[in-house]
XYZ file of C-alpha atoms in Angstrom:
677
model
C 0.000 0.000 0.000
C 1.371 3.397 -0.935
C 1.966 6.062 1.674
C -0.907 8.144 0.281
C -3.310 5.236 0.360
C -2.212 4.343 3.862
C -2.722 7.936 4.972
C -6.221 7.903 3.469
C -7.026 4.712 5.366
C -5.820 6.028 8.741
C -8.324 5.992 11.578
C -9.842 9.375 12.202
C -8.076 9.813 15.548
C -4.688 9.284 13.903
C -5.536 11.608 11.028
C -6.722 14.362 13.367
C -3.654 14.007 15.587
C -1.252 14.295 12.647
C -3.138 17.322 11.339
C -3.017 19.010 14.745
C 0.740 18.366 14.999
C 1.211 19.960 11.579
C -0.775 23.020 12.709
C 1.327 23.309 15.873
C 4.477 23.228 13.752
C 3.021 26.110 11.702
C 2.381 28.072 14.889
C 5.923 27.561 16.173
C 7.705 28.152 12.854
C 7.601 32.015 12.937
C 9.176 31.917 16.392
C 11.980 29.520 15.480
C 14.488 32.268 14.461
C 13.999 33.929 17.860
C 14.226 30.820 20.037
C 17.445 29.230 21.303
C 18.643 26.576 18.851
C 18.096 23.790 21.383
C 14.471 24.878 21.882
C 13.644 24.854 18.171
C 15.356 21.477 17.694
C 13.717 19.935 20.769
C 10.247 21.179 19.784
C 10.681 19.649 16.333
C 11.866 16.333 17.788
C 8.934 16.185 20.216
C 6.429 16.798 17.417
C 8.062 14.162 15.216
C 8.076 11.700 18.111
C 4.395 12.312 18.802
C 3.620 11.965 15.097
C 5.434 8.616 14.913
C 3.483 7.352 17.962
C 0.204 8.368 16.309
C 1.163 6.732 12.991
C 2.111 3.441 14.648
C -0.655 3.599 17.269
C 2.031 3.408 19.924
C 1.659 4.173 23.602
C 2.282 7.674 24.850
C 5.189 8.188 27.271
C 4.459 7.819 30.943
C 4.200 10.456 33.607
C 7.833 10.111 34.708
C 9.167 10.647 31.214
C 7.001 13.723 30.702
C 7.988 15.068 34.120
C 11.671 14.596 33.344
C 11.282 16.381 30.021
C 9.425 19.256 31.673
C 12.123 19.656 34.327
C 14.802 19.558 31.633
C 13.244 22.309 29.491
C 12.647 24.449 32.575
C 16.301 24.061 33.572
C 17.544 24.776 30.033
C 15.338 27.868 29.817
C 16.610 29.150 33.152
C 20.241 28.480 32.220
C 19.800 30.318 28.936
C 17.969 33.389 30.223
C 18.672 33.249 33.999
C 14.924 33.475 34.465
C 11.728 31.933 33.153
C 9.827 35.232 33.102
C 10.270 38.036 30.611
C 9.039 37.693 27.081
C 12.025 35.860 25.579
C 12.253 33.256 28.349
C 8.462 33.147 28.624
C 7.939 32.564 24.911
C 10.579 29.825 24.906
C 8.882 28.124 27.838
C 5.410 28.413 26.273
C 6.654 26.826 23.039
C 8.191 23.946 24.956
C 5.009 23.448 26.992
C 2.997 23.354 23.781
C 5.269 20.698 22.281
C 5.298 18.671 25.528
C 1.521 18.824 25.877
C 1.151 16.820 22.669
C 2.726 13.851 24.496
C -0.373 13.526 26.680
C -2.905 14.176 23.944
C -5.504 11.529 24.737
C -8.812 13.231 25.415
C -10.732 16.148 23.999
C -9.857 18.302 26.977
C -6.134 17.840 26.165
C -6.860 19.004 22.633
C -8.629 22.100 23.987
C -5.546 22.998 26.049
C -3.371 22.600 22.966
C -5.671 24.780 20.884
C -5.505 27.684 23.289
C -1.768 27.297 23.899
C -1.474 27.435 20.119
C -3.461 30.693 19.925
C -1.222 32.195 22.612
C 1.894 31.058 20.759
C 0.609 32.714 17.586
C 0.192 36.036 19.363
C 3.690 35.722 20.844
C 5.154 35.990 17.336
C 4.330 39.701 17.390
C 6.709 40.225 20.311
C 9.540 39.841 17.833
C 8.179 41.104 14.554
C 5.076 42.800 13.209
C 6.203 42.687 9.604
C 3.945 41.524 6.803
C 5.495 37.998 6.515
C 4.885 37.452 10.233
C 1.269 38.557 9.842
C 0.761 36.186 6.895
C 2.335 33.280 8.811
C 0.120 34.064 11.804
C -2.981 34.121 9.605
C -2.053 30.715 8.209
C -1.564 29.312 11.725
C -4.864 30.855 12.847
C -6.766 29.155 10.032
C -5.068 25.871 10.882
C -6.012 26.118 14.565
C -9.590 27.091 13.751
C -9.836 24.150 11.347
C -8.581 21.761 14.010
C -10.974 23.271 16.547
C -13.959 22.946 14.199
C -12.937 19.384 13.361
C -12.798 18.532 17.059
C -16.425 19.660 17.363
C -17.524 17.237 14.629
C -17.286 13.990 16.629
C -19.500 11.818 14.423
C -18.190 9.922 11.414
C -15.139 11.078 9.488
C -15.901 14.543 8.108
C -13.406 15.762 5.487
C -10.910 18.311 6.747
C -11.884 20.473 3.773
C -15.341 20.892 5.343
C -13.780 21.979 8.640
C -11.475 24.363 6.758
C -14.436 25.914 4.938
C -16.247 26.422 8.246
C -13.115 27.912 9.803
C -12.696 30.300 6.880
C -16.319 31.428 7.221
C -15.754 31.997 10.938
C -12.658 34.044 10.236
C -14.506 36.120 7.646
C -17.384 36.640 10.059
C -14.957 37.909 12.685
C -13.060 40.153 10.281
C -15.375 43.201 10.707
C -14.947 43.006 14.476
C -11.186 42.789 14.029
C -11.182 45.823 11.738
C -13.314 47.810 14.184
C -11.006 46.972 17.081
C -7.985 47.914 14.995
C -9.484 51.220 13.926
C -11.011 52.397 17.201
C -9.314 50.670 20.144
C -7.574 53.605 21.879
C -3.820 53.588 21.330
C -2.645 55.387 24.424
C 1.127 55.875 24.468
C 3.304 54.486 25.896
C 0.984 51.604 26.814
C 0.388 50.879 23.152
C 3.406 49.057 21.848
C 5.597 46.190 22.750
C 8.318 46.453 25.366
C 11.775 45.432 24.324
C 14.875 44.647 26.327
C 16.975 43.825 23.293
C 20.408 45.310 23.853
C 21.926 44.568 20.515
C 21.595 46.997 17.664
C 20.180 45.813 14.401
C 20.618 48.785 12.138
C 24.247 47.951 11.445
C 25.355 51.283 12.829
C 26.880 51.578 16.248
C 28.268 54.104 18.660
C 31.617 52.424 18.059
C 33.323 51.386 14.862
C 35.986 48.747 14.560
C 37.678 48.536 11.214
C 35.856 45.862 9.181
C 32.432 46.074 10.799
C 30.779 48.224 8.107
C 32.266 46.009 5.406
C 30.159 43.233 6.876
C 27.145 45.476 6.943
C 27.363 46.132 3.247
C 26.369 42.502 2.683
C 23.004 43.220 4.294
C 20.430 44.267 1.697
C 17.717 44.924 4.275
C 15.886 48.234 4.360
C 17.008 50.819 6.931
C 14.528 53.599 6.134
C 12.188 54.908 3.457
C 11.812 58.553 2.529
C 9.092 60.456 0.695
C 10.379 63.872 -0.299
C 8.033 66.831 -0.218
C 9.265 68.098 -3.568
C 7.316 68.236 -6.830
C 6.948 64.661 -7.991
C 8.763 63.494 -4.855
C 12.096 63.964 -6.592
C 15.105 63.614 -4.297
C 18.112 65.949 -4.173
C 21.251 64.859 -6.040
C 22.609 61.528 -4.854
C 25.841 63.146 -3.689
C 23.927 65.307 -1.157
C 22.012 62.515 0.536
C 23.864 62.040 3.831
C 21.669 60.647 6.621
C 23.493 61.435 9.842
C 24.070 58.835 12.554
C 26.523 58.559 15.463
C 29.621 60.776 15.447
C 32.822 59.044 16.543
C 35.611 61.018 18.196
C 37.682 58.861 20.566
C 40.245 56.616 18.822
C 42.346 53.938 20.523
C 44.218 52.770 17.420
C 41.684 50.170 16.237
C 38.336 51.414 17.361
C 36.459 54.700 17.052
C 33.971 55.538 19.791
C 31.327 58.170 20.373
C 32.020 60.438 23.325
C 28.798 59.208 24.909
C 30.281 55.715 25.279
C 31.698 54.934 28.733
C 34.664 53.186 27.089
C 35.644 56.451 25.411
C 36.102 58.175 28.752
C 38.883 55.728 29.596
C 41.314 57.413 27.209
C 39.797 60.776 26.342
C 37.875 63.203 28.477
C 36.046 65.726 26.398
C 32.722 67.229 25.601
C 31.488 67.664 22.077
C 31.911 71.135 20.677
C 28.676 73.197 20.532
C 26.586 72.635 17.442
C 26.226 76.327 16.472
C 24.253 75.280 13.398
C 23.702 77.937 10.743
C 21.570 77.052 7.731
C 21.201 78.560 4.300
C 18.566 78.322 1.603
C 15.083 76.773 1.818
C 14.404 73.704 3.927
C 13.739 70.376 2.218
C 10.641 68.707 3.762
C 10.334 64.929 3.787
C 8.766 62.013 5.615
C 10.841 59.158 7.021
C 9.646 55.644 7.765
C 12.384 54.211 9.938
C 12.798 50.491 10.479
C 13.468 49.370 14.078
C 17.102 49.843 15.058
C 16.694 49.337 18.821
C 18.629 52.562 19.357
C 17.310 56.086 19.921
C 18.833 57.309 16.662
C 16.606 59.318 14.325
C 18.094 59.301 10.850
C 17.669 62.688 9.137
C 19.413 64.374 6.277
C 22.311 66.646 7.143
C 21.360 69.058 8.631
C 17.997 69.334 10.378
C 17.556 72.514 12.388
C 14.102 71.738 13.742
C 13.235 68.544 15.628
C 11.492 65.813 13.636
C 7.741 65.617 14.244
C 7.353 62.372 16.146
C 4.228 60.450 17.234
C 2.861 61.017 20.695
C 5.056 59.481 23.371
C 8.305 60.404 21.647
C 10.506 63.464 22.074
C 13.453 64.471 19.894
C 16.724 65.954 21.096
C 19.684 67.194 19.034
C 23.178 66.496 20.336
C 26.005 69.037 19.945
C 27.233 66.798 17.102
C 24.023 67.418 15.091
C 22.648 63.934 15.679
C 18.934 63.730 16.506
C 17.940 61.270 19.222
C 14.534 59.990 20.301
C 13.523 59.811 23.938
C 13.499 56.029 23.768
C 14.826 53.283 21.477
C 13.116 52.676 18.149
C 11.669 49.195 18.649
C 9.064 49.274 15.909
C 8.561 50.979 12.582
C 8.466 54.738 13.196
C 7.231 57.419 10.842
C 8.073 61.075 11.305
C 8.188 64.344 9.404
C 11.437 66.276 9.133
C 13.024 69.077 7.136
C 16.691 69.697 6.425
C 18.881 72.369 4.919
C 21.451 70.860 2.588
C 23.527 74.045 2.787
C 24.734 74.653 6.301
C 27.699 75.237 8.562
C 28.210 74.270 12.168
C 30.662 74.110 15.034
C 32.848 76.755 16.649
C 34.576 79.217 14.321
C 37.564 79.873 16.582
C 40.169 77.522 17.952
C 39.848 76.491 21.583
C 40.844 73.769 24.037
C 37.528 72.037 23.287
C 39.026 70.976 19.942
C 42.067 69.220 21.452
C 40.380 65.795 21.746
C 39.864 65.884 17.975
C 43.664 65.878 17.545
C 44.374 63.029 19.936
C 46.091 59.904 18.566
C 47.462 56.829 20.339
C 51.169 57.023 21.014
C 53.577 54.833 19.018
C 50.987 53.838 16.419
C 51.014 54.544 12.679
C 54.486 56.129 12.498
C 54.518 56.210 8.700
C 51.196 58.089 8.628
C 52.650 60.653 11.045
C 55.599 61.132 8.716
C 53.265 61.441 5.712
C 51.356 64.173 7.531
C 54.589 66.103 8.127
C 55.377 65.873 4.417
C 51.938 66.950 3.223
C 51.393 69.614 5.850
C 54.674 71.291 6.713
C 54.743 73.837 9.488
C 52.961 77.019 8.449
C 51.097 75.331 5.613
C 47.431 75.930 4.894
C 45.070 73.266 6.302
C 42.938 73.407 3.142
C 46.000 72.641 1.014
C 46.776 69.711 3.307
C 43.251 68.349 2.879
C 43.440 68.766 -0.900
C 46.798 66.993 -1.020
C 45.463 64.037 0.987
C 42.419 63.742 -1.272
C 44.622 63.949 -4.364
C 46.771 61.109 -3.007
C 43.649 58.988 -2.535
C 42.509 59.767 -6.058
C 45.776 59.070 -7.868
C 47.676 56.787 -5.526
C 46.219 53.465 -6.700
C 43.791 53.066 -3.824
C 40.863 50.695 -4.256
C 37.347 50.500 -2.801
C 36.501 46.877 -1.921
C 34.399 44.717 0.370
C 37.299 42.379 1.098
C 40.203 44.412 2.396
C 41.412 41.586 4.622
C 42.289 41.742 8.306
C 44.221 44.823 9.326
C 46.967 44.742 11.895
C 47.913 47.120 14.695
C 48.845 50.102 12.476
C 45.626 50.376 10.528
C 46.328 53.780 8.965
C 49.848 52.807 7.910
C 48.564 49.627 6.280
C 45.948 51.523 4.345
C 48.163 54.400 3.159
C 51.265 52.337 2.285
C 50.635 48.563 2.144
C 47.146 47.373 1.268
C 45.791 50.536 -0.352
C 42.285 49.104 -0.332
C 39.341 49.089 1.961
C 35.733 49.994 2.525
C 34.505 53.436 3.614
C 35.426 52.857 7.255
C 39.028 52.055 6.396
C 39.291 55.112 4.169
C 37.593 57.468 6.629
C 39.633 56.154 9.559
C 42.956 56.492 7.726
C 42.021 59.977 6.514
C 41.006 61.149 10.006
C 44.270 59.802 11.487
C 46.252 61.639 8.796
C 44.365 64.876 9.478
C 44.959 64.665 13.225
C 48.606 63.850 12.642
C 48.821 67.036 10.544
C 47.234 69.160 13.276
C 43.764 69.414 11.735
C 40.917 68.406 14.121
C 38.955 65.561 12.601
C 36.215 63.091 13.511
C 34.182 60.361 11.818
C 30.464 60.521 11.107
C 28.513 57.325 10.440
C 25.119 56.983 8.827
C 23.712 56.228 5.407
C 24.574 57.777 2.075
C 22.495 57.629 -1.084
C 19.634 55.237 -1.700
C 17.413 54.317 -4.613
C 13.904 55.157 -5.812
C 11.325 52.356 -5.709
C 9.516 52.758 -9.006
C 6.382 51.007 -7.709
C 5.437 53.300 -4.798
C 7.765 56.256 -5.350
C 9.513 55.947 -1.971
C 13.218 56.602 -1.698
C 14.646 53.408 -0.209
C 17.805 53.416 1.907
C 19.281 50.007 2.630
C 21.761 48.692 5.154
C 24.174 48.365 2.243
C 24.008 52.199 2.013
C 25.665 52.466 5.446
C 28.594 54.801 5.196
C 31.339 56.544 7.148
C 32.750 59.930 6.268
C 34.850 62.536 8.058
C 34.445 66.059 9.326
C 37.451 68.352 9.679
C 37.545 71.634 11.525
C 38.941 74.794 9.899
C 39.475 78.181 11.457
C 36.573 80.514 10.650
C 34.519 77.793 8.926
C 33.796 75.274 11.655
C 33.225 71.587 10.913
C 33.255 70.663 7.230
C 32.173 67.399 5.654
C 34.971 65.684 3.721
C 34.139 62.310 2.223
C 37.450 60.684 1.276
C 35.642 57.650 -0.201
C 34.469 59.931 -3.044
C 38.124 60.360 -4.082
C 38.730 56.606 -4.176
C 35.387 55.608 -5.714
C 33.321 58.550 -7.071
C 30.527 56.174 -8.144
C 29.919 55.176 -4.514
C 28.785 58.714 -3.723
C 27.418 60.068 -6.981
C 25.586 57.015 -8.305
C 23.390 54.321 -6.729
C 26.113 51.742 -7.238
C 27.175 49.448 -4.418
C 29.607 46.617 -4.117
C 27.837 43.287 -4.035
C 28.925 39.997 -2.538
C 29.573 37.082 -4.884
C 26.471 35.023 -5.745
C 26.067 31.639 -4.195
C 25.020 28.482 -6.049
C 21.313 29.293 -5.582
C 21.833 32.854 -6.746
C 23.621 31.700 -9.886
C 20.896 29.147 -10.582
C 18.147 31.751 -10.185
C 20.025 34.229 -12.361
C 20.139 31.604 -15.092
C 16.383 31.023 -14.939
C 14.908 34.442 -14.162
C 16.060 37.710 -15.653
C 17.825 40.000 -13.115
C 15.478 42.769 -14.230
C 12.460 40.647 -13.335
C 13.968 39.829 -9.943
C 14.572 43.511 -9.246
C 11.004 44.366 -10.221
C 9.636 41.607 -7.997
C 11.746 42.872 -5.129
C 10.487 46.440 -5.671
C 6.896 45.158 -5.748
C 7.334 43.206 -2.534
C 9.020 46.116 -0.777
C 6.258 48.484 -1.913
C 3.657 46.055 -0.522
C 5.567 45.791 2.740
C 5.813 49.578 2.863
C 2.046 49.880 2.511
C 1.682 47.496 5.426
C 4.012 49.704 7.461
C 2.197 52.890 6.500
C -1.383 51.665 6.933
C -1.088 49.145 9.745
C 2.057 49.487 11.840
C 1.988 53.282 11.788
C -1.706 53.628 12.545
C -1.323 55.931 15.527
C -3.819 57.507 17.906
C -3.630 60.739 15.915
C -4.763 58.862 12.828
C -7.581 57.342 14.863
C -8.708 60.839 15.845
C -8.399 62.012 12.247
C -10.706 59.156 11.259
C -13.270 60.281 13.835
C -13.083 63.807 12.440
C -13.796 62.486 8.964
C -16.785 60.641 10.457
C -18.189 63.949 11.694
C -16.969 64.271 15.286
C -15.564 67.646 16.254
C -12.373 67.775 18.358
C -12.507 64.067 19.230
C -10.392 62.569 22.000
C -9.718 59.066 23.313
C -13.033 59.033 25.197
C -14.820 59.395 21.856
C -12.840 56.385 20.662
C -14.100 54.388 23.633
C -17.689 55.467 22.964
C -17.491 54.589 19.276
C -15.882 51.260 20.069
C -18.533 50.543 22.709
C -21.305 51.311 20.238
C -19.792 49.066 17.596
C -19.306 46.296 20.151
C -22.959 46.514 21.186
C -24.044 46.451 17.536
C -21.829 43.414 16.887
C -23.346 41.668 19.939
C -26.902 42.311 18.706
C -26.047 41.069 15.213
C -24.348 38.016 16.708
C -27.364 37.145 18.811
C -29.667 37.585 15.830
C -27.454 35.329 13.751
C -27.371 32.709 16.516
C -31.168 32.772 16.762
C -31.435 32.330 12.986
C -28.945 29.473 13.102
C -31.005 27.660 15.700
C -33.925 27.685 13.282
C -31.846 25.916 10.681
C -31.565 22.140 10.692
C -28.740 19.808 9.961
C -28.835 18.836 6.213
C -28.756 15.172 7.198
C -31.625 15.731 9.612
C -33.628 17.548 6.931
C -33.340 14.469 4.685
C -34.455 12.240 7.542
C -37.488 14.449 8.180
C -38.334 14.427 4.470
C -38.312 10.619 4.449
C -40.443 10.484 7.577
C -42.992 12.847 6.017
C -43.209 10.730 2.841
C -43.815 7.588 4.873
C -46.424 9.421 6.931
C -48.259 10.386 3.742
C -48.282 6.660 2.888
C -49.913 5.955 6.237
C -46.875 4.988 8.306
C -46.517 7.358 11.261
C -43.064 7.096 12.836
C -41.749 8.542 16.090
C -39.281 11.450 15.581
C -36.553 9.724 17.586
C -36.330 6.668 15.327
C -33.033 6.281 13.432
C -32.983 5.464 9.682
C -32.385 1.762 10.316
C -35.511 1.453 12.459
C -37.543 3.463 9.947
C -36.417 1.158 7.128
C -37.372 -1.934 9.133
C -40.859 -0.620 9.906
C -41.361 0.422 6.252
C -40.484 -3.125 5.096
C -42.902 -4.627 7.642
C -45.708 -2.290 6.587
C -45.311 -2.138 2.817
C -43.309 -5.232 1.909
C -41.244 -5.222 -1.274
C -42.645 -1.883 -2.440
C -40.772 -0.212 0.416
C -37.432 -1.793 -0.506
C -36.010 1.216 -2.503
C -36.921 3.586 0.305
C -35.456 1.207 2.905
C -32.167 0.976 0.990
C -32.083 4.763 0.730
C -32.584 5.061 4.490
C -29.674 2.664 5.104
C -27.530 4.802 2.810
C -28.538 7.819 4.857
C -27.454 6.070 8.016
C -24.095 5.197 6.488
C -23.608 8.836 5.453
C -23.782 9.767 9.100
C -22.077 6.955 10.913
C -20.034 4.774 8.584
C -16.279 5.196 8.159
C -14.884 6.053 4.749
C -16.134 5.851 2.055
C -19.446 7.434 3.101
C -22.339 8.189 0.703
C -22.591 11.751 -0.521
C -25.423 13.777 1.059
C -25.878 15.750 -2.153
C -26.541 12.506 -4.049
C -29.038 11.356 -1.411
C -30.751 14.754 -1.592
C -31.208 14.363 -5.345
C -32.515 10.783 -4.947
C -35.074 11.627 -2.275
C -37.856 13.002 -4.550
C -37.180 10.425 -7.297
C -37.603 7.280 -5.196
C -40.737 5.136 -5.602
C -42.005 5.795 -2.082
C -44.874 3.563 -0.865
C -48.305 4.988 -1.327
C -51.233 4.871 0.990
C -53.866 2.263 0.092
C -57.068 3.627 -1.437
C -59.792 4.303 1.025
C -62.643 1.718 1.158
C -66.095 2.850 0.008
């Protein structure tokens, strides 16, 4: 017997158990990337074990085995997180409990516990991600759980799972208006609305410290960092070479690592405060809207330079540091949309020399001796700083330097290796070596990190900035002019700054295979389409704030609405939904089971023939009494009644109710004898 035929012949209990295990796997799958590896592997093994027991009709493990497994997962969870509370440890423990519960799945009540643990596990996925793929995976798991739940409430016979799925889909559609109403009107009161996060690791790829090589790794990440819609005619962006989105500014340098002054590690070898911003802008401001992906840092990415604070949703405040970086009052843990405006022509920083600029000249002793000598050659005593800068940029442009993703591992003298030995690197290598050279020549310098450039999505018109657009450039200070942006990477690779060209990692085997089958242009269009769809999800769903709720109420006719109006509207809709639900339930009670309607139809036909039958009689008993009363003439009707009984109670294959419904009026039912005169 083939595997398919054997699966079709499985007892209903085995079939239902295997289906429920598959649904549980669907519920756990979105969480797998966020669980410890042992938890994902153990959950999979437990489900496979339970599936094998169901397939072979084996005995479930005893209480001691289950107790030992429970103690083990509790201990592993505690060892991993040092607690079993908190959402990461809690979600891990819930997933393990769900998998373990399947090992004692014997009765309907056990199935009910699994169903509701499954619903809770589905919701837990949103602790880690609210992106569109997570929502789609959750919807799939929800339909699976509803199907299993409906199937569990159909205890008679062997109903097809397709019937349970259809019922579950109708239930989901019936609940959709309530879901939409709750989404639109449930008050979103900050900061209660939103998910807490204790993630300490940054995900944007930028950091308040930069070790040579880290941004080269980031360039391999093609994920989206932010989207921008410019408030210009047609949404046209400024020239590519002017698109610098400012991030952390790094000042302290220990020879291998650059650190922001806000980092405690920086205070170990340099004690300084950032110079005052003293921002002066020129020309009109460029308005734009940013949709920022979560970076788990308080950094607000804006174009250089924003004089006014970005307009943030309620619950957030924006603060500008003396280094022109805008910070939010709390980390960005979910997609955040804000309005901002920037002046692309600006100057900032002190115009006169002072002791506050000394930390920007500090270099580690005994490191990079050849770079120090190069600085003396390019910037002799009494020379002009601008001429020194121009000479360094000219050396980068004509000295055989190369922009690459694979510069190799640098040693102790990173600047020396770049200027004299390797002559290749990514933007962080170039910016670091340039800043060291400037400091060695007596010109204050620092490194600015952020994103440069981007690309227009032709589907939705949003300017898309990716992690691969992460960049590092320098700022040098000149007497009377303040801090000036100098991007040395533009001298090594002008296309990196002026054009949307990025280095790309080599394709793998799958990438080469796909490139041979599907045109790269088609792949790019599909990616743009998917990203535009995901962006719509971000704009319409994830960024649906309380202000937008109030705007909706205004469009519905309410004047100056507040959150109490939201509660009233939601209460009214809830009451209306309850009334409609009760009316639907009352109408449903009037409807009869299709099988029961056929049985009643048969009973009525026999009654018209003179055979009155009690309503509680099953088809078999009705057939027997019809044979006794009418003899052979009742045989077709009796066989039909037996088929009706099999449709309800027999295992597969069961007669089709639709066929029986068509046969009912065509049967030669017995007729009542003519009345005697």
